[in-house]
XYZ file of C-alpha atoms in Angstrom:
447
model
C 95.741 150.667 107.818
C 92.633 153.027 108.093
C 89.839 153.083 105.525
C 90.798 156.652 104.866
C 94.372 155.594 104.075
C 93.347 152.731 101.903
C 91.052 155.033 99.940
C 93.898 157.545 99.533
C 96.217 154.761 98.304
C 93.703 153.482 95.805
C 93.030 156.989 94.424
C 96.726 157.699 94.189
C 97.833 154.565 92.567
C 98.186 156.110 88.972
C 100.721 158.540 90.368
C 102.518 156.080 92.702
C 104.422 154.254 89.782
C 105.788 157.661 88.704
C 106.637 158.655 92.139
C 108.143 155.298 93.004
C 110.531 155.402 89.723
C 111.739 158.769 90.678
C 112.410 157.619 94.215
C 114.241 154.531 93.198
C 116.422 156.298 90.826
C 117.395 158.593 93.782
C 118.078 155.464 95.980
C 120.416 154.032 93.244
C 122.394 157.375 92.752
C 123.161 157.770 96.546
C 126.870 157.266 97.344
C 127.486 153.763 98.850
C 130.333 151.376 99.623
C 132.844 150.453 96.792
C 134.952 148.030 98.797
C 134.434 144.385 98.955
C 130.960 143.359 100.471
C 132.210 142.163 103.746
C 133.112 143.638 107.165
C 135.121 141.875 109.866
C 135.647 142.336 113.479
C 138.589 140.090 114.335
C 138.418 137.501 117.387
C 138.288 133.959 118.244
C 135.579 131.566 117.049
C 133.951 134.085 114.666
C 130.163 134.126 114.061
C 129.339 134.526 110.424
C 126.209 137.006 109.523
C 124.719 137.522 106.094
C 123.198 141.002 105.580
C 120.980 141.045 102.484
C 118.656 143.388 100.968
C 118.243 147.260 100.037
C 117.814 150.025 102.541
C 120.058 149.840 105.433
C 122.047 147.048 104.058
C 123.373 149.068 101.090
C 125.515 151.568 103.197
C 124.079 154.628 101.960
C 126.201 157.650 102.425
C 129.361 155.705 103.234
C 132.178 154.507 100.816
C 133.296 151.735 102.883
C 131.273 148.826 104.440
C 133.536 149.014 107.608
C 131.846 152.418 108.229
C 128.466 151.559 107.205
C 125.946 148.996 108.802
C 128.034 145.807 108.246
C 131.106 147.070 110.024
C 129.258 148.644 112.785
C 127.274 145.479 113.179
C 130.269 143.290 113.348
C 131.751 145.466 116.089
C 128.525 145.630 118.035
C 128.235 141.870 118.025
C 131.781 141.384 118.998
C 131.436 143.680 121.917
C 128.501 141.516 123.169
C 129.932 137.959 122.345
C 133.712 138.532 122.851
C 134.004 136.545 119.608
C 135.013 137.527 116.175
C 132.370 138.465 113.506
C 132.298 138.371 109.693
C 129.344 140.087 108.045
C 128.925 139.253 104.225
C 126.803 141.614 102.364
C 124.387 141.086 99.344
C 122.862 144.420 98.813
C 120.851 146.147 96.017
C 119.148 149.557 96.500
C 116.245 148.213 94.351
C 115.927 144.755 95.960
C 112.264 143.817 96.443
C 110.576 141.137 98.690
C 110.249 138.849 95.772
C 114.039 139.440 95.026
C 114.971 138.523 98.614
C 113.280 134.988 98.223
C 115.316 134.521 95.105
C 118.599 135.312 96.747
C 117.788 133.073 99.702
C 117.143 129.947 97.364
C 120.630 130.550 95.804
C 123.044 131.369 98.644
C 124.559 128.661 101.000
C 122.706 129.612 103.982
C 124.367 126.946 106.023
C 127.639 128.989 106.052
C 125.815 131.447 108.401
C 124.844 131.617 112.032
C 122.297 134.245 111.218
C 120.691 136.255 108.376
C 119.468 139.686 108.492
C 117.246 141.060 105.620
C 116.443 144.679 104.719
C 113.781 144.869 102.084
C 110.342 146.370 101.682
C 111.129 150.139 100.954
C 111.014 149.688 97.295
C 107.757 147.488 97.534
C 106.112 150.164 99.720
C 107.127 153.065 97.449
C 105.419 151.146 94.646
C 102.293 150.482 96.606
C 102.494 146.677 96.604
C 99.252 144.871 97.230
C 98.904 143.711 100.880
C 97.775 140.246 99.762
C 100.879 139.921 97.506
C 103.106 141.240 100.456
C 101.645 138.389 102.709
C 102.395 135.831 99.979
C 105.954 137.069 99.408
C 106.964 137.218 103.103
C 105.376 133.646 103.454
C 107.588 132.477 100.615
C 110.785 133.881 102.319
C 109.909 132.082 105.623
C 109.141 128.916 103.757
C 112.454 128.993 101.978
C 114.175 129.634 105.249
C 112.359 126.685 106.951
C 113.297 124.334 103.989
C 116.848 125.412 103.636
C 117.877 126.002 107.259
C 115.326 124.653 109.649
C 115.555 125.467 113.335
C 119.414 125.713 113.579
C 119.891 129.405 112.631
C 118.147 132.748 113.084
C 116.406 134.821 110.509
C 115.889 138.577 111.401
C 113.589 140.368 108.996
C 113.761 144.324 109.522
C 110.408 145.969 108.911
C 109.909 148.944 106.542
C 111.147 152.177 108.134
C 109.774 155.710 107.800
C 110.620 156.868 104.170
C 109.377 160.408 104.390
C 112.738 161.989 104.359
C 114.471 159.672 101.893
C 115.911 161.387 98.803
C 113.685 161.452 95.871
C 110.551 160.824 97.965
C 108.074 163.625 97.662
C 106.025 164.913 100.637
C 102.738 163.513 99.405
C 104.289 160.129 98.512
C 106.257 159.924 101.764
C 103.144 160.688 103.826
C 101.259 157.962 101.902
C 103.934 155.373 102.172
C 104.405 156.026 105.779
C 100.740 155.663 106.329
C 100.838 152.294 104.469
C 104.090 150.623 105.498
C 102.818 149.819 109.220
C 100.178 147.642 107.684
C 102.886 145.686 105.775
C 105.017 145.499 108.854
C 101.963 144.010 110.971
C 101.492 141.501 108.081
C 105.069 140.432 108.383
C 104.547 140.045 112.021
C 101.509 137.950 111.618
C 103.243 135.666 109.003
C 106.297 135.162 111.323
C 104.001 134.390 114.459
C 102.104 131.745 112.475
C 105.257 130.157 111.295
C 107.115 130.244 114.515
C 104.243 129.495 116.840
C 105.883 131.306 119.592
C 107.446 134.616 118.614
C 111.245 134.995 119.528
C 111.602 131.369 120.376
C 114.918 130.280 121.551
C 117.033 128.188 119.207
C 117.342 125.663 122.053
C 113.681 124.990 121.830
C 113.880 123.265 118.486
C 111.537 125.821 116.922
C 111.927 128.000 113.831
C 113.727 131.165 114.809
C 112.564 134.162 112.924
C 112.611 137.701 114.273
C 111.265 141.152 113.215
C 112.573 144.618 114.023
C 111.981 148.046 112.591
C 114.988 150.360 112.356
C 114.679 154.006 113.430
C 114.617 156.984 110.978
C 118.011 157.694 109.257
C 119.809 160.822 110.252
C 121.542 162.615 107.574
C 124.520 165.243 107.350
C 125.320 166.952 103.942
C 122.646 164.750 102.432
C 124.280 161.526 103.485
C 123.410 158.952 106.166
C 125.609 159.422 109.010
C 128.116 157.015 110.614
C 126.180 157.381 113.769
C 122.798 156.190 112.290
C 124.634 153.073 110.974
C 126.054 152.664 114.501
C 122.423 153.043 115.979
C 121.033 150.510 113.737
C 123.858 147.952 114.425
C 123.229 148.291 118.085
C 119.576 147.679 117.730
C 120.187 144.448 115.414
C 122.878 143.197 117.744
C 120.689 143.356 120.748
C 117.923 141.444 119.030
C 120.361 138.760 117.529
C 122.769 138.059 120.395
C 120.495 135.886 122.340
C 120.173 133.535 119.397
C 123.871 133.208 119.023
C 126.123 131.049 121.052
C 126.686 132.376 124.660
C 129.479 134.972 124.980
C 132.868 133.686 125.690
C 134.303 133.722 129.155
C 137.853 134.651 130.377
C 140.108 131.848 129.052
C 137.601 130.301 126.702
C 138.635 129.735 123.007
C 134.851 129.146 121.995
C 133.626 126.769 119.571
C 135.469 125.833 116.503
C 134.513 128.034 113.530
C 133.448 126.565 110.173
C 136.478 128.104 108.520
C 139.387 130.430 109.753
C 137.654 133.915 109.735
C 140.340 135.972 111.239
C 142.693 138.139 109.059
C 145.698 136.291 110.308
C 147.557 133.304 108.807
C 148.479 130.108 110.774
C 152.084 130.291 109.863
C 152.671 133.999 110.887
C 155.499 133.091 113.252
C 157.267 131.227 110.659
C 156.901 134.191 108.154
C 158.159 136.489 110.958
C 161.128 134.234 111.511
C 162.036 134.603 107.869
C 161.633 138.291 107.668
C 163.639 138.683 111.091
C 166.727 136.942 109.269
C 166.374 139.794 106.649
C 166.295 142.578 109.259
C 168.771 144.892 107.506
C 166.701 145.051 104.329
C 163.538 145.692 106.211
C 165.093 148.282 108.519
C 166.066 150.466 105.694
C 162.467 150.054 104.046
C 160.725 151.355 107.155
C 163.216 154.092 107.611
C 162.538 155.331 103.951
C 158.731 154.903 104.454
C 159.070 157.234 107.632
C 161.011 159.830 105.670
C 158.839 159.542 102.560
C 155.542 160.336 104.458
C 157.244 162.648 107.100
C 155.974 160.702 109.986
C 157.908 159.467 113.242
C 156.953 155.477 112.790
C 156.711 152.909 110.272
C 156.301 149.195 110.666
C 156.175 145.913 108.726
C 153.587 143.653 110.341
C 152.588 139.965 109.943
C 149.268 139.065 111.114
C 148.794 135.869 113.007
C 145.333 134.372 114.233
C 145.780 135.999 117.717
C 148.765 138.505 117.315
C 150.149 141.153 114.927
C 153.849 140.926 114.786
C 155.981 143.854 114.222
C 158.839 142.238 112.331
C 160.493 145.534 111.507
C 159.949 148.844 112.927
C 161.153 152.404 112.882
C 160.177 154.637 115.885
C 158.267 151.922 117.746
C 159.470 149.611 120.777
C 156.315 147.281 120.695
C 157.072 143.907 119.317
C 153.408 142.953 118.967
C 149.844 143.686 119.638
C 146.724 141.526 120.087
C 145.092 141.035 116.654
C 141.907 142.669 117.930
C 143.768 146.012 118.229
C 145.168 145.708 114.766
C 144.703 148.563 112.283
C 146.625 146.266 109.574
C 143.956 143.553 109.849
C 141.551 146.166 108.537
C 143.916 147.458 105.906
C 144.680 144.243 104.369
C 141.057 143.768 103.321
C 141.220 146.832 101.308
C 142.510 146.517 97.810
C 144.638 149.772 97.835
C 145.208 149.834 101.599
C 143.693 152.171 104.143
C 144.274 155.677 105.406
C 142.758 156.834 108.821
C 143.305 160.563 109.052
C 142.337 160.912 112.731
C 141.632 157.686 114.437
C 139.582 159.059 117.589
C 137.006 160.410 115.086
C 136.803 156.805 113.096
C 134.233 154.544 114.773
C 136.225 151.396 113.716
C 139.140 152.571 115.840
C 137.905 155.197 118.337
C 137.903 152.793 121.347
C 140.992 150.985 120.489
C 143.654 151.053 122.979
C 146.253 152.121 120.575
C 144.320 155.158 120.024
C 142.859 155.812 123.630
C 145.890 154.836 125.526
C 148.970 155.163 123.103
C 147.685 158.235 121.331
C 147.772 156.898 117.706
C 145.944 159.460 115.474
C 147.112 158.813 111.905
C 147.542 155.597 110.036
C 148.222 154.645 106.462
C 149.003 150.950 105.502
C 149.053 148.915 102.377
C 148.947 144.952 102.265
C 151.856 142.675 101.867
C 151.340 139.378 99.843
C 153.369 136.292 100.215
C 154.289 134.204 97.253
C 151.005 132.336 97.410
C 148.990 135.532 97.109
C 147.993 135.662 100.734
C 147.791 139.074 102.474
C 150.052 138.257 105.505
C 150.525 141.725 106.753
C 151.342 145.300 105.915
C 153.714 148.227 105.574
C 152.249 151.027 107.567
C 153.217 154.464 108.874
C 151.699 156.115 111.940
C 151.661 159.264 113.940
C 150.401 160.872 117.043
C 149.327 163.912 115.053
C 146.195 163.867 112.733
C 146.633 164.384 109.156
C 143.916 165.430 106.921
C 145.503 164.670 103.576
C 147.741 161.964 102.070
C 148.610 162.515 98.521
C 148.549 159.972 95.737
C 152.086 160.213 95.246
C 152.689 159.400 98.973
C 150.424 156.380 98.690
C 152.226 155.222 95.551
C 155.584 155.370 97.305
C 154.127 153.292 100.194
C 152.816 150.719 97.733
C 156.177 150.550 95.999
C 158.027 150.033 99.312
C 155.491 147.373 100.387
C 156.435 145.526 97.043
C 160.025 145.705 98.078
C 159.126 144.018 101.318
C 157.526 141.399 99.291
C 160.653 141.037 97.158
C 162.550 140.533 100.446
C 160.267 138.007 101.652
C 160.181 136.001 98.379
C 163.856 135.932 97.627
C 165.981 133.090 98.907
C 169.042 135.339 99.309
C 169.691 137.087 102.608
C 171.896 139.845 101.028
C 170.772 143.388 101.470
C 169.196 144.520 98.075
C 171.482 146.879 96.085
C 168.704 149.437 95.614
C 168.700 150.422 99.274
C 172.485 150.269 99.763
C 172.697 154.075 100.312
C 169.491 154.491 102.577
C 169.517 155.906 105.824
C 169.758 153.542 109.089
C 169.108 156.347 111.795
C 166.271 158.689 112.277
C 165.256 160.592 109.243
C 162.825 163.494 110.514
C 165.033 165.679 112.174
C 168.124 165.736 109.991
C 167.897 167.708 106.596
C 171.022 165.703 105.441
C 169.608 162.385 106.403
C 166.134 163.380 104.817
C 167.880 164.166 101.567
C 169.490 160.717 101.576
C 166.047 159.296 102.206
C 164.618 161.187 99.481
C 167.245 159.983 96.986
C 166.470 156.451 98.175
C 162.816 156.770 97.628
C 163.368 158.249 94.342
C 165.164 155.071 93.311
C 162.138 153.145 94.549
C 159.502 154.907 92.607
C 161.337 155.667 89.365
């Protein structure tokens, strides 16, 4: 930091507190994910990553962690390692470097293969003293060394440019952007002193602490774009991957995970067998679902560790797909299910073979739970045409039909439930008479 910048910071310090308060209020008001703080890329022997901090970790501009940095990071790492990835998130738009140290002292860090931190923007906006910053970063590294040692990797992201952030005025932004590089340089110095050799391999038995500065966020309609989150994820994955176990080769199952991290259940084939015995009931349910949402295909799925089983299907010949291609494995992690209006434009699924090869465009699915409360699969409808709108009534119908699937699973009787006795058993989209029968059956479900 130049002497001129330091003098400007000193002169402006009385105004900085007011500027920072305005900026942090704007940070807190930005749209951000409302789903559970986790993203999963299914696969074998999953790596577990903790993403903690403010800034990029918050998922600004997105309403789901799957579309923000956590989901993009999980997918980027899976592409490099061929293993599954689970990214847990502890995010607060106002988290400071002091708050980060407090979090690291309370979290079970031993559960994670690596931790990525994204703090410093609030500290920079508030004009933190450089000596205090050095002390706080050293505390973070000391906590990491004491609680984790050399068996895991810590990646500290630096403070990015803040000049274009909402709520950051022109003068404040210029001042902070002149000040932040000195804080990032201090972080590098502290890390180099702690590690001895920067970017040391975990195999060397030395502390593994890395640093990286993310590029400027790009915005559309005032929101951070999914492309920005994907760009950030690619950079972080490239930094981190060499400090994780080597990528799996063909035929390898990989190391044993600390706990099962896929979306599937071990007894999926047993559950699929039970449901297969009750095929008439399920066939009517999927037929009604296709009619209710006016789509050509509906499926009841059960998720295993490696396979999605299609235990009942209307308009689909596939009996199963690999779990890594499963839309339902993502849907079951959402409390109210998931709607994908146009899959080729959704970064979670754009490269999925079901999209690129089979032409899947539209998906809507809601979870199915067994009697133990496990989300073992989903009732979903799909189409090869995009669909911009799915009404609340249509989703409510899909949820009620999913409840009927659960009833079929839970009951000990193999009899066809009376509520669907008059439902159609043949294609429902083309025939007005059949559609009328289906509508009557749907009405009996949602009444």
